Amino acid sequence: MLLFPPVLWAQEGCTLSIEGHIVSESNGPLPNAEVLLQGTERGTTTDKDGNFRITGLCHGEFVLEVRFVGYETQWIRAVAGDTHVAIQLHPESKNLQEVVVREKHVQIDKSTTYAILEGASLDKTAGKSLGESLKALPGVNTVQAGPGIFKPVIHGVHSQRVLILNHGIRQEGQQWGAEHAPEIDPFIASNIMVIKDAGAIKYGTDALGGVIVVNPAPLPEKAGLGGTLNTVMQSNGRSGTISGMLEGGLKKLDGWGWRMQGTAKRAGDYHAPDYSLTNTGVSEFDFSTAAGYHGEKFGADIFYSYFQTELGILRGSAISNLDDLVTAMESEPPIGTTSFSYDINPPRQEVKHNLLKINSHWSRPGGEWRFQYGYQSNFRKEFDIRRADLSSLPALDLELRTHTLEAEYEMTNSKGQQFCFGINGMYQDNRNVPGTQRIPFIPNYTSIAGGPFAVGKFTLSQWTLDIGTRYDVRSYEVVGFDFKNTRYTSSLLFHNVSASAGISRPLDKHQTIKLNLSSAWRPPHVAELYSLGTHQSAAAIEYGLLLNDSTNEVMDISEVPFQLEQALKAVATYEYSSERFQAEATVYANTIFNFIYLQPRGVTTTLRGTYPYFRYTQTDALFVGLDAEADYTLNPHFTLNGKLSLLSATDIRNDDYLVFIPSNRLELGLRYQAAKHQFYVEPRVNFVARQHRAPRVITVREFQEAIDNGGDPLGGSTKNFDFMEAPPGYVLAGIAAGYSWPLGEGRLDLRVAAENLFNSSYREYTNRLRYYADDIGRNFSVSLKYMF
Amino acid sequence: MKPCSFFSKSVSRTTAIVLALALLAGCSKDDPQKEDTPELITKATLTFTPVGGGTPVVISATDPDGEGVQDIVVDGPINLATSTQYALTIDLLNTLVTVGQPGYSITEEVEEEGQEHMFFFGWTGAVFQTPSGDGNIDNRADEVNYVDVDAGGLPIGLITTWTSAGSAGSGTFRVVLKHQPGTKTASSGSTVGETDLDLTFTINIQ
């Protein structure tokens, strides 16, 4: 980026202004585009007609930086006083410029490798959950627990190793569980970004795989009313989703803006090509509201959101012991399959999440202060199939309350170097709500965490350098009940340092390279240390790392050879962009030392029968992969698109493979765009390879035979195993078409799509219900979006 | 330097606020309560009482640690006299619950929720005259002499009758308790529902 000397403003007698009009390539106005005065902290956004005005300027020439998500950032020179500037923005190529959201809480460095869903690519995922939506990005996959529960996976890792930032706040839910989906309504986002480096230093620990950033649109700052109405209907699951948003500014009160938004979704049983997937319905209701003021020097926002979902889990996956597992695996259709219904019965999950956020920024000459407070409460109830009276009681009933507080100061010096210093703090309380009539799976705890950070950006001729470091502390006070239902307590304290360095440079006008090296760590989660119990769909018992191997008693952390989990990740990206061809390729290697995972340890018998048991253990894991995406414009009407994700994940300490690692996949698409930009057709094909890098297979029957013959089914080895072979690879075809009309003051978009067009039966390796049922069959969807 | 003063001031302020929040949240926090665990069965006792009188044969299986790693301890073998009719009663306990407290006796719960529960039996070695065959674990229609029935007239299996073989022999004796909420019918077999109990004993006829 070019650098310009800072300009002074708003001094005595500085009364000039710059006005302008910003349009898209098709000459339509671009509302909410950001216009910044280079070298200052000043800026504004365009109104709904694409107009902007920056006042209080002194004489002189200024450089305006114009940004709009999905478009290339432009810089233009303008003279204060007599200028009306007209700027046309062009859709961004793969060669993305720096993207900064209005609040600047989520800032992307130039050397950062990331992928983004916004505009049309986000619209395509309307009606899907956050996790499922992100599958559209190369390098991002999901672990699933049926058709409704998707957990995002970045470069092979998920749950505690992926950080989610929702409106700038670290999402705190029961994210330790692989079947616990993020508690976020994707309709609240104007873009969703996935940062693939481990070094998103400003947001704290845990970003070993990467960061998912859910960004809202900036609040309006001018009077007027705008809004969006989305409706999505899908044939599979017979689902309906409706989401509406209304926003506006206040008359005569420039800078004030507000927004209200809500979503409701209802789906019944999904169906595989040959049978109904009984009890896989979804019921969701969300709303959010925001208000704020953004002036020239000061701005503040308040945001509140509520998310509520009820999710059914496939009836045929509810099992007790190994015998039940054999029956469930060998039954097709799954046990308990009935005809379509909207009913959601046990096993099911009920989740509620509240988020309240208050943030402000205050510009001073040469720098800006920012403060942010967030409060989240997360309520999770899981209902298993239990003896009559107990089925109405949750088997798991957790409340998690989290306060976060952040302060930072960012400054740019006269050489254009940028520094940011800050501190984050968190207080968290996890509580088991009494009355489950089960020994809690994880204990109660309170946690205090936080630390300072510093990041800097430097430019050396063509090179841009981003470096950052932070120090974090996390404490836990734990109170729980062990296997004998005896109370135990413990106190834990962890601390460590993270650091990140990235460089980028353009090689010529078509090519850019980026390299990022980062070291991140995470404190262990209480679930990994103390969990105890069975999962109803797994027929396996899990023990935490701090439970004694032979006695099951809770031990002090000093009694086990525990070491902090730490990742060293290197990511290199090459970008090529010309008028007709854009490509981006990212290679990465992530070594996670002391990687905590569930290791199969043996078999235990209870009066209910036999169970394999797993214990949280540490090893070293290596994730190496490649993500690539390319677009080739054949002519003004046809564009070819391809996305490729390759990944190999190994346990390098034990020379073994890890379980539930996404297999290699390729997506190819062709897009036909009519001349007037109003009609398009998009066929696409997804090729998903079989996961050949999977652990050994010990079938349940082999397990039982070994037990019956008095042998050890694991053969004395603690190598990973799976009860079933990885399913074969599969190919899915889909097609979508869309059309847009101007309607009144706004625009109406229609999109019709068919997924799994040929109704193929297949199973996805990373879907935990692959043991019991096929994945979903053909799905038609119709979505309508009205914007004004 | 500016950032430094910012740090020191901000750290102390942030710490103070975090601590204040901790105290606030601390007030509403209550110590975790001990849960009853009515679903856990830690002891199953099989009592074979000779119908014509005599000393009952009592065998049990005990789980020392619930969901812990330790295996269950199974007494045995079941030693029955030849050509004798026995009434078998099954008693299930959760010994992690205090004696007399609700949830201690699982037998009562199974009885009360008889329409959702059923015992299945299987054996090897032709150890019984009646019922004949090898039990109803592999095939629901096979013969087992249930005494107790649920409210819908379907068998439960807390009480069953057995007549031992006329000659000495030995084999295995397996008891499976299934939880079949909404799925228990006259033909629902041992593969329907979730397993609450699955035990195998050695049996001798002597």
mmCIF file with all atom_site columns, N, CA and C in Angstrom, chain A residues 433-489:
data_model
loop_
_atom_site.group_PDB
_atom_site.id
_atom_site.type_symbol
_atom_site.label_atom_id
_atom_site.label_alt_id
_atom_site.label_comp_id
_atom_site.label_asym_id
_atom_site.label_entity_id
_atom_site.label_seq_id
_atom_site.pdbx_PDB_ins_code
_atom_site.Cartn_x
_atom_site.Cartn_y
_atom_site.Cartn_z
_atom_site.occupancy
_atom_site.B_iso_or_equiv
_atom_site.pdbx_formal_charge
_atom_site.auth_seq_id
_atom_site.auth_comp_id
_atom_site.auth_asym_id
_atom_site.auth_atom_id
_atom_site.pdbx_PDB_model_num
ATOM 1   N N  . VAL A 1 433 ? -26.720 -27.533 35.703 1.00 0.00 ? 433 VAL A N  1
ATOM 2   C CA . VAL A 1 433 ? -27.993 -27.283 36.358 1.00 0.00 ? 433 VAL A CA 1
ATOM 3   C C  . VAL A 1 433 ? -28.421 -28.583 37.033 1.00 0.00 ? 433 VAL A C  1
ATOM 4   N N  . PRO A 1 434 ? -28.684 -28.549 38.337 1.00 0.00 ? 434 PRO A N  1
ATOM 5   C CA . PRO A 1 434 ? -29.022 -29.793 39.027 1.00 0.00 ? 434 PRO A CA 1
ATOM 6   C C  . PRO A 1 434 ? -30.331 -30.390 38.494 1.00 0.00 ? 434 PRO A C  1
ATOM 7   N N  . GLY A 1 435 ? -30.445 -31.707 38.599 1.00 0.00 ? 435 GLY A N  1
ATOM 8   C CA . GLY A 1 435 ? -31.689 -32.355 38.216 1.00 0.00 ? 435 GLY A CA 1
ATOM 9   C C  . GLY A 1 435 ? -31.583 -33.241 36.997 1.00 0.00 ? 435 GLY A C  1
ATOM 10  N N  . THR A 1 436 ? -30.343 -33.518 36.538 1.00 0.00 ? 436 THR A N  1
ATOM 11  C CA . THR A 1 436 ? -30.211 -34.395 35.369 1.00 0.00 ? 436 THR A CA 1
ATOM 12  C C  . THR A 1 436 ? -30.299 -35.865 35.759 1.00 0.00 ? 436 THR A C  1
ATOM 13  N N  . GLN A 1 437 ? -30.122 -36.150 37.042 1.00 0.00 ? 437 GLN A N  1
ATOM 14  C CA . GLN A 1 437 ? -30.128 -37.522 37.549 1.00 0.00 ? 437 GLN A CA 1
ATOM 15  C C  . GLN A 1 437 ? -29.024 -38.355 36.889 1.00 0.00 ? 437 GLN A C  1
ATOM 16  N N  . ARG A 1 438 ? -27.921 -37.691 36.636 1.00 0.00 ? 438 ARG A N  1
ATOM 17  C CA . ARG A 1 438 ? -26.734 -38.360 36.119 1.00 0.00 ? 438 ARG A CA 1
ATOM 18  C C  . ARG A 1 438 ? -25.509 -37.669 36.683 1.00 0.00 ? 438 ARG A C  1
ATOM 19  N N  . ILE A 1 439 ? -24.430 -38.392 36.845 1.00 0.00 ? 439 ILE A N  1
ATOM 20  C CA . ILE A 1 439 ? -23.186 -37.727 37.250 1.00 0.00 ? 439 ILE A CA 1
ATOM 21  C C  . ILE A 1 439 ? -22.793 -36.820 36.081 1.00 0.00 ? 439 ILE A C  1
ATOM 22  N N  . PRO A 1 440 ? -22.570 -35.519 36.332 1.00 0.00 ? 440 PRO A N  1
ATOM 23  C CA . PRO A 1 440 ? -22.290 -34.598 35.221 1.00 0.00 ? 440 PRO A CA 1
ATOM 24  C C  . PRO A 1 440 ? -21.093 -35.048 34.381 1.00 0.00 ? 440 PRO A C  1
ATOM 25  N N  . PHE A 1 441 ? -21.227 -34.875 33.086 1.00 0.00 ? 441 PHE A N  1
ATOM 26  C CA . PHE A 1 441 ? -20.185 -35.271 32.136 1.00 0.00 ? 441 PHE A CA 1
ATOM 27  C C  . PHE A 1 441 ? -18.945 -34.392 32.294 1.00 0.00 ? 441 PHE A C  1
ATOM 28  N N  . ILE A 1 442 ? -19.166 -33.086 32.491 1.00 0.00 ? 442 ILE A N  1
ATOM 29  C CA . ILE A 1 442 ? -18.033 -32.202 32.813 1.00 0.00 ? 442 ILE A CA 1
ATOM 30  C C  . ILE A 1 442 ? -18.362 -31.487 34.121 1.00 0.00 ? 442 ILE A C  1
ATOM 31  N N  . PRO A 1 443 ? -17.333 -31.114 34.886 1.00 0.00 ? 443 PRO A N  1
ATOM 32  C CA . PRO A 1 443 ? -17.585 -30.481 36.184 1.00 0.00 ? 443 PRO A CA 1
ATOM 33  C C  . PRO A 1 443 ? -17.976 -29.010 36.051 1.00 0.00 ? 443 PRO A C  1
ATOM 34  N N  . ASN A 1 444 ? -18.384 -28.411 37.144 1.00 0.00 ? 444 ASN A N  1
ATOM 35  C CA . ASN A 1 444 ? -18.556 -26.956 37.206 1.00 0.00 ? 444 ASN A CA 1
ATOM 36  C C  . ASN A 1 444 ? -17.166 -26.326 37.240 1.00 0.00 ? 444 ASN A C  1
ATOM 37  N N  . TYR A 1 445 ? -17.062 -25.133 36.657 1.00 0.00 ? 445 TYR A N  1
ATOM 38  C CA . TYR A 1 445 ? -15.799 -24.415 36.810 1.00 0.00 ? 445 TYR A CA 1
ATOM 39  C C  . TYR A 1 445 ? -16.010 -22.925 36.651 1.00 0.00 ? 445 TYR A C  1
ATOM 40  N N  . THR A 1 446 ? -15.078 -22.162 37.206 1.00 0.00 ? 446 THR A N  1
ATOM 41  C CA . THR A 1 446 ? -14.996 -20.753 36.860 1.00 0.00 ? 446 THR A CA 1
ATOM 42  C C  . THR A 1 446 ? -13.601 -20.547 36.311 1.00 0.00 ? 446 THR A C  1
ATOM 43  N N  . SER A 1 447 ? -13.494 -19.626 35.377 1.00 0.00 ? 447 SER A N  1
ATOM 44  C CA . SER A 1 447 ? -12.219 -19.410 34.721 1.00 0.00 ? 447 SER A CA 1
ATOM 45  C C  . SER A 1 447 ? -11.980 -17.914 34.576 1.00 0.00 ? 447 SER A C  1
ATOM 46  N N  . ILE A 1 448 ? -10.767 -17.492 34.858 1.00 0.00 ? 448 ILE A N  1
ATOM 47  C CA . ILE A 1 448 ? -10.369 -16.114 34.574 1.00 0.00 ? 448 ILE A CA 1
ATOM 48  C C  . ILE A 1 448 ? -9.217  -16.201 33.596 1.00 0.00 ? 448 ILE A C  1
ATOM 49  N N  . ALA A 1 449 ? -9.301  -15.425 32.529 1.00 0.00 ? 449 ALA A N  1
ATOM 50  C CA . ALA A 1 449 ? -8.270  -15.510 31.495 1.00 0.00 ? 449 ALA A CA 1
ATOM 51  C C  . ALA A 1 449 ? -8.023  -14.133 30.923 1.00 0.00 ? 449 ALA A C  1
ATOM 52  N N  . GLY A 1 450 ? -6.872  -13.972 30.312 1.00 0.00 ? 450 GLY A N  1
ATOM 53  C CA . GLY A 1 450 ? -6.600  -12.709 29.642 1.00 0.00 ? 450 GLY A CA 1
ATOM 54  C C  . GLY A 1 450 ? -5.134  -12.468 29.444 1.00 0.00 ? 450 GLY A C  1
ATOM 55  N N  . GLY A 1 451 ? -4.834  -11.353 28.783 1.00 0.00 ? 451 GLY A N  1
ATOM 56  C CA . GLY A 1 451 ? -3.440  -11.007 28.583 1.00 0.00 ? 451 GLY A CA 1
ATOM 57  C C  . GLY A 1 451 ? -3.271  -9.823  27.661 1.00 0.00 ? 451 GLY A C  1
ATOM 58  N N  . PRO A 1 452 ? -2.067  -9.245  27.656 1.00 0.00 ? 452 PRO A N  1
ATOM 59  C CA . PRO A 1 452 ? -1.777  -8.113  26.774 1.00 0.00 ? 452 PRO A CA 1
ATOM 60  C C  . PRO A 1 452 ? -1.249  -8.577  25.410 1.00 0.00 ? 452 PRO A C  1
ATOM 61  N N  . PHE A 1 453 ? -1.384  -7.710  24.423 1.00 0.00 ? 453 PHE A N  1
ATOM 62  C CA . PHE A 1 453 ? -0.811  -8.022  23.107 1.00 0.00 ? 453 PHE A CA 1
ATOM 63  C C  . PHE A 1 453 ? -0.247  -6.763  22.472 1.00 0.00 ? 453 PHE A C  1
ATOM 64  N N  . ALA A 1 454 ? 0.597   -6.975  21.476 1.00 0.00 ? 454 ALA A N  1
ATOM 65  C CA . ALA A 1 454 ? 1.129   -5.862  20.698 1.00 0.00 ? 454 ALA A CA 1
ATOM 66  C C  . ALA A 1 454 ? 1.294   -6.349  19.272 1.00 0.00 ? 454 ALA A C  1
ATOM 67  N N  . VAL A 1 455 ? 0.834   -5.558  18.319 1.00 0.00 ? 455 VAL A N  1
ATOM 68  C CA . VAL A 1 455 ? 1.035   -5.919  16.912 1.00 0.00 ? 455 VAL A CA 1
ATOM 69  C C  . VAL A 1 455 ? 1.557   -4.690  16.167 1.00 0.00 ? 455 VAL A C  1
ATOM 70  N N  . GLY A 1 456 ? 2.314   -4.946  15.134 1.00 0.00 ? 456 GLY A N  1
ATOM 71  C CA . GLY A 1 456 ? 2.860   -3.852  14.343 1.00 0.00 ? 456 GLY A CA 1
ATOM 72  C C  . GLY A 1 456 ? 2.839   -4.181  12.862 1.00 0.00 ? 456 GLY A C  1
ATOM 73  N N  . LYS A 1 457 ? 2.735   -3.135  12.053 1.00 0.00 ? 457 LYS A N  1
ATOM 74  C CA . LYS A 1 457 ? 2.755   -3.300  10.592 1.00 0.00 ? 457 LYS A CA 1
ATOM 75  C C  . LYS A 1 457 ? 3.810   -2.372  10.042 1.00 0.00 ? 457 LYS A C  1
ATOM 76  N N  . PHE A 1 458 ? 4.672   -2.921  9.211  1.00 0.00 ? 458 PHE A N  1
ATOM 77  C CA . PHE A 1 458 ? 5.753   -2.126  8.646  1.00 0.00 ? 458 PHE A CA 1
ATOM 78  C C  . PHE A 1 458 ? 5.802   -2.342  7.146  1.00 0.00 ? 458 PHE A C  1
ATOM 79  N N  . THR A 1 459 ? 6.306   -1.330  6.440  1.00 0.00 ? 459 THR A N  1
ATOM 80  C CA . THR A 1 459 ? 6.439   -1.463  5.004  1.00 0.00 ? 459 THR A CA 1
ATOM 81  C C  . THR A 1 459 ? 7.885   -1.180  4.643  1.00 0.00 ? 459 THR A C  1
ATOM 82  N N  . LEU A 1 460 ? 8.472   -2.073  3.884  1.00 0.00 ? 460 LEU A N  1
ATOM 83  C CA . LEU A 1 460 ? 9.846   -1.900  3.427  1.00 0.00 ? 460 LEU A CA 1
ATOM 84  C C  . LEU A 1 460 ? 9.830   -2.104  1.926  1.00 0.00 ? 460 LEU A C  1
ATOM 85  N N  . SER A 1 461 ? 9.961   -1.036  1.193  1.00 0.00 ? 461 SER A N  1
ATOM 86  C CA . SER A 1 461 ? 9.775   -1.010  -0.261 1.00 0.00 ? 461 SER A CA 1
ATOM 87  C C  . SER A 1 461 ? 8.546   -1.844  -0.625 1.00 0.00 ? 461 SER A C  1
ATOM 88  N N  . GLN A 1 462 ? 8.722   -2.937  -1.318 1.00 0.00 ? 462 GLN A N  1
ATOM 89  C CA . GLN A 1 462 ? 7.573   -3.731  -1.757 1.00 0.00 ? 462 GLN A CA 1
ATOM 90  C C  . GLN A 1 462 ? 7.026   -4.648  -0.669 1.00 0.00 ? 462 GLN A C  1
ATOM 91  N N  . TRP A 1 463 ? 7.781   -4.841  0.361  1.00 0.00 ? 463 TRP A N  1
ATOM 92  C CA . TRP A 1 463 ? 7.391   -5.811  1.374  1.00 0.00 ? 463 TRP A CA 1
ATOM 93  C C  . TRP A 1 463 ? 6.483   -5.198  2.431  1.00 0.00 ? 463 TRP A C  1
ATOM 94  N N  . THR A 1 464 ? 5.526   -5.953  2.870  1.00 0.00 ? 464 THR A N  1
ATOM 95  C CA . THR A 1 464 ? 4.745   -5.565  4.028  1.00 0.00 ? 464 THR A CA 1
ATOM 96  C C  . THR A 1 464 ? 5.018   -6.595  5.109  1.00 0.00 ? 464 THR A C  1
ATOM 97  N N  . LEU A 1 465 ? 5.274   -6.131  6.296  1.00 0.00 ? 465 LEU A N  1
ATOM 98  C CA . LEU A 1 465 ? 5.599   -7.036  7.394  1.00 0.00 ? 465 LEU A CA 1
ATOM 99  C C  . LEU A 1 465 ? 4.600   -6.826  8.519  1.00 0.00 ? 465 LEU A C  1
ATOM 100 N N  . ASP A 1 466 ? 4.007   -7.897  8.993  1.00 0.00 ? 466 ASP A N  1
ATOM 101 C CA . ASP A 1 466 ? 3.094   -7.834  10.130 1.00 0.00 ? 466 ASP A CA 1
ATOM 102 C C  . ASP A 1 466 ? 3.656   -8.726  11.222 1.00 0.00 ? 466 ASP A C  1
ATOM 103 N N  . ILE A 1 467 ? 3.835   -8.170  12.407 1.00 0.00 ? 467 ILE A N  1
ATOM 104 C CA . ILE A 1 467 ? 4.292   -9.027  13.502 1.00 0.00 ? 467 ILE A CA 1
ATOM 105 C C  . ILE A 1 467 ? 3.433   -8.774  14.738 1.00 0.00 ? 467 ILE A C  1
ATOM 106 N N  . GLY A 1 468 ? 3.342   -9.765  15.567 1.00 0.00 ? 468 GLY A N  1
ATOM 107 C CA . GLY A 1 468 ? 2.547   -9.597  16.777 1.00 0.00 ? 468 GLY A CA 1
ATOM 108 C C  . GLY A 1 468 ? 2.931   -10.606 17.831 1.00 0.00 ? 468 GLY A C  1
ATOM 109 N N  . THR A 1 469 ? 2.653   -10.258 19.059 1.00 0.00 ? 469 THR A N  1
ATOM 110 C CA . THR A 1 469 ? 2.893   -11.206 20.140 1.00 0.00 ? 469 THR A CA 1
ATOM 111 C C  . THR A 1 469 ? 1.894   -10.949 21.258 1.00 0.00 ? 469 THR A C  1
ATOM 112 N N  . ARG A 1 470 ? 1.633   -11.974 22.030 1.00 0.00 ? 470 ARG A N  1
ATOM 113 C CA . ARG A 1 470 ? 0.767   -11.786 23.188 1.00 0.00 ? 470 ARG A CA 1
ATOM 114 C C  . ARG A 1 470 ? 1.134   -12.788 24.282 1.00 0.00 ? 470 ARG A C  1
ATOM 115 N N  . TYR A 1 471 ? 0.719   -12.456 25.487 1.00 0.00 ? 471 TYR A N  1
ATOM 116 C CA . TYR A 1 471 ? 0.945   -13.327 26.628 1.00 0.00 ? 471 TYR A CA 1
ATOM 117 C C  . TYR A 1 471 ? -0.404  -13.567 27.279 1.00 0.00 ? 471 TYR A C  1
ATOM 118 N N  . ASP A 1 472 ? -0.718  -14.815 27.603 1.00 0.00 ? 472 ASP A N  1
ATOM 119 C CA . ASP A 1 472 ? -2.023  -15.127 28.183 1.00 0.00 ? 472 ASP A CA 1
ATOM 120 C C  . ASP A 1 472 ? -1.913  -15.978 29.432 1.00 0.00 ? 472 ASP A C  1
ATOM 121 N N  . VAL A 1 473 ? -2.861  -15.749 30.290 1.00 0.00 ? 473 VAL A N  1
ATOM 122 C CA . VAL A 1 473 ? -2.986  -16.546 31.510 1.00 0.00 ? 473 VAL A CA 1
ATOM 123 C C  . VAL A 1 473 ? -4.403  -17.083 31.536 1.00 0.00 ? 473 VAL A C  1
ATOM 124 N N  . ARG A 1 474 ? -4.582  -18.316 31.979 1.00 0.00 ? 474 ARG A N  1
ATOM 125 C CA . ARG A 1 474 ? -5.933  -18.811 32.215 1.00 0.00 ? 474 ARG A CA 1
ATOM 126 C C  . ARG A 1 474 ? -5.958  -19.642 33.488 1.00 0.00 ? 474 ARG A C  1
ATOM 127 N N  . SER A 1 475 ? -6.918  -19.333 34.329 1.00 0.00 ? 475 SER A N  1
ATOM 128 C CA . SER A 1 475 ? -7.042  -20.114 35.568 1.00 0.00 ? 475 SER A CA 1
ATOM 129 C C  . SER A 1 475 ? -8.390  -20.812 35.574 1.00 0.00 ? 475 SER A C  1
ATOM 130 N N  . TYR A 1 476 ? -8.444  -21.946 36.241 1.00 0.00 ? 476 TYR A N  1
ATOM 131 C CA . TYR A 1 476 ? -9.691  -22.680 36.425 1.00 0.00 ? 476 TYR A CA 1
ATOM 132 C C  . TYR A 1 476 ? -9.867  -23.025 37.899 1.00 0.00 ? 476 TYR A C  1
ATOM 133 N N  . GLU A 1 477 ? -11.070 -22.850 38.389 1.00 0.00 ? 477 GLU A N  1
ATOM 134 C CA . GLU A 1 477 ? -11.445 -23.396 39.693 1.00 0.00 ? 477 GLU A CA 1
ATOM 135 C C  . GLU A 1 477 ? -12.522 -24.427 39.389 1.00 0.00 ? 477 GLU A C  1
ATOM 136 N N  . VAL A 1 478 ? -12.240 -25.688 39.705 1.00 0.00 ? 478 VAL A N  1
ATOM 137 C CA . VAL A 1 478 ? -13.100 -26.783 39.268 1.00 0.00 ? 478 VAL A CA 1
ATOM 138 C C  . VAL A 1 478 ? -13.764 -27.459 40.466 1.00 0.00 ? 478 VAL A C  1
ATOM 139 N N  . VAL A 1 479 ? -15.039 -27.743 40.357 1.00 0.00 ? 479 VAL A N  1
ATOM 140 C CA . VAL A 1 479 ? -15.752 -28.547 41.360 1.00 0.00 ? 479 VAL A CA 1
ATOM 141 C C  . VAL A 1 479 ? -16.603 -29.565 40.620 1.00 0.00 ? 479 VAL A C  1
ATOM 142 N N  . GLY A 1 480 ? -16.385 -30.831 40.896 1.00 0.00 ? 480 GLY A N  1
ATOM 143 C CA . GLY A 1 480 ? -17.154 -31.845 40.181 1.00 0.00 ? 480 GLY A CA 1
ATOM 144 C C  . GLY A 1 480 ? -17.403 -33.074 41.025 1.00 0.00 ? 480 GLY A C  1
ATOM 145 N N  . PHE A 1 481 ? -17.977 -34.082 40.381 1.00 0.00 ? 481 PHE A N  1
ATOM 146 C CA . PHE A 1 481 ? -18.232 -35.351 41.056 1.00 0.00 ? 481 PHE A CA 1
ATOM 147 C C  . PHE A 1 481 ? -17.595 -36.467 40.251 1.00 0.00 ? 481 PHE A C  1
ATOM 148 N N  . ASP A 1 482 ? -16.875 -37.358 40.916 1.00 0.00 ? 482 ASP A N  1
ATOM 149 C CA . ASP A 1 482 ? -16.182 -38.421 40.207 1.00 0.00 ? 482 ASP A CA 1
ATOM 150 C C  . ASP A 1 482 ? -17.108 -39.623 39.989 1.00 0.00 ? 482 ASP A C  1
ATOM 151 N N  . PHE A 1 483 ? -16.550 -40.713 39.507 1.00 0.00 ? 483 PHE A N  1
ATOM 152 C CA . PHE A 1 483 ? -17.361 -41.894 39.149 1.00 0.00 ? 483 PHE A CA 1
ATOM 153 C C  . PHE A 1 483 ? -18.132 -42.458 40.344 1.00 0.00 ? 483 PHE A C  1
ATOM 154 N N  . LYS A 1 484 ? -17.613 -42.222 41.568 1.00 0.00 ? 484 LYS A N  1
ATOM 155 C CA . LYS A 1 484 ? -18.318 -42.719 42.761 1.00 0.00 ? 484 LYS A CA 1
ATOM 156 C C  . LYS A 1 484 ? -19.354 -41.716 43.227 1.00 0.00 ? 484 LYS A C  1
ATOM 157 N N  . ASN A 1 485 ? -19.475 -40.606 42.483 1.00 0.00 ? 485 ASN A N  1
ATOM 158 C CA . ASN A 1 485 ? -20.345 -39.498 42.859 1.00 0.00 ? 485 ASN A CA 1
ATOM 159 C C  . ASN A 1 485 ? -19.824 -38.807 44.118 1.00 0.00 ? 485 ASN A C  1
ATOM 160 N N  . THR A 1 486 ? -18.506 -38.773 44.248 1.00 0.00 ? 486 THR A N  1
ATOM 161 C CA . THR A 1 486 ? -17.863 -38.069 45.359 1.00 0.00 ? 486 THR A CA 1
ATOM 162 C C  . THR A 1 486 ? -17.324 -36.746 44.836 1.00 0.00 ? 486 THR A C  1
ATOM 163 N N  . ARG A 1 487 ? -17.498 -35.698 45.624 1.00 0.00 ? 487 ARG A N  1
ATOM 164 C CA . ARG A 1 487 ? -17.114 -34.357 45.203 1.00 0.00 ? 487 ARG A CA 1
ATOM 165 C C  . ARG A 1 487 ? -15.597 -34.213 45.169 1.00 0.00 ? 487 ARG A C  1
ATOM 166 N N  . TYR A 1 488 ? -15.079 -33.505 44.165 1.00 0.00 ? 488 TYR A N  1
ATOM 167 C CA . TYR A 1 488 ? -13.661 -33.163 44.134 1.00 0.00 ? 488 TYR A CA 1
ATOM 168 C C  . TYR A 1 488 ? -13.527 -31.702 43.709 1.00 0.00 ? 488 TYR A C  1
ATOM 169 N N  . THR A 1 489 ? -12.396 -31.096 44.051 1.00 0.00 ? 489 THR A N  1
ATOM 170 C CA . THR A 1 489 ? -12.139 -29.719 43.621 1.00 0.00 ? 489 THR A CA 1
ATOM 171 C C  . THR A 1 489 ? -10.705 -29.636 43.140 1.00 0.00 ? 489 THR A C  1
#
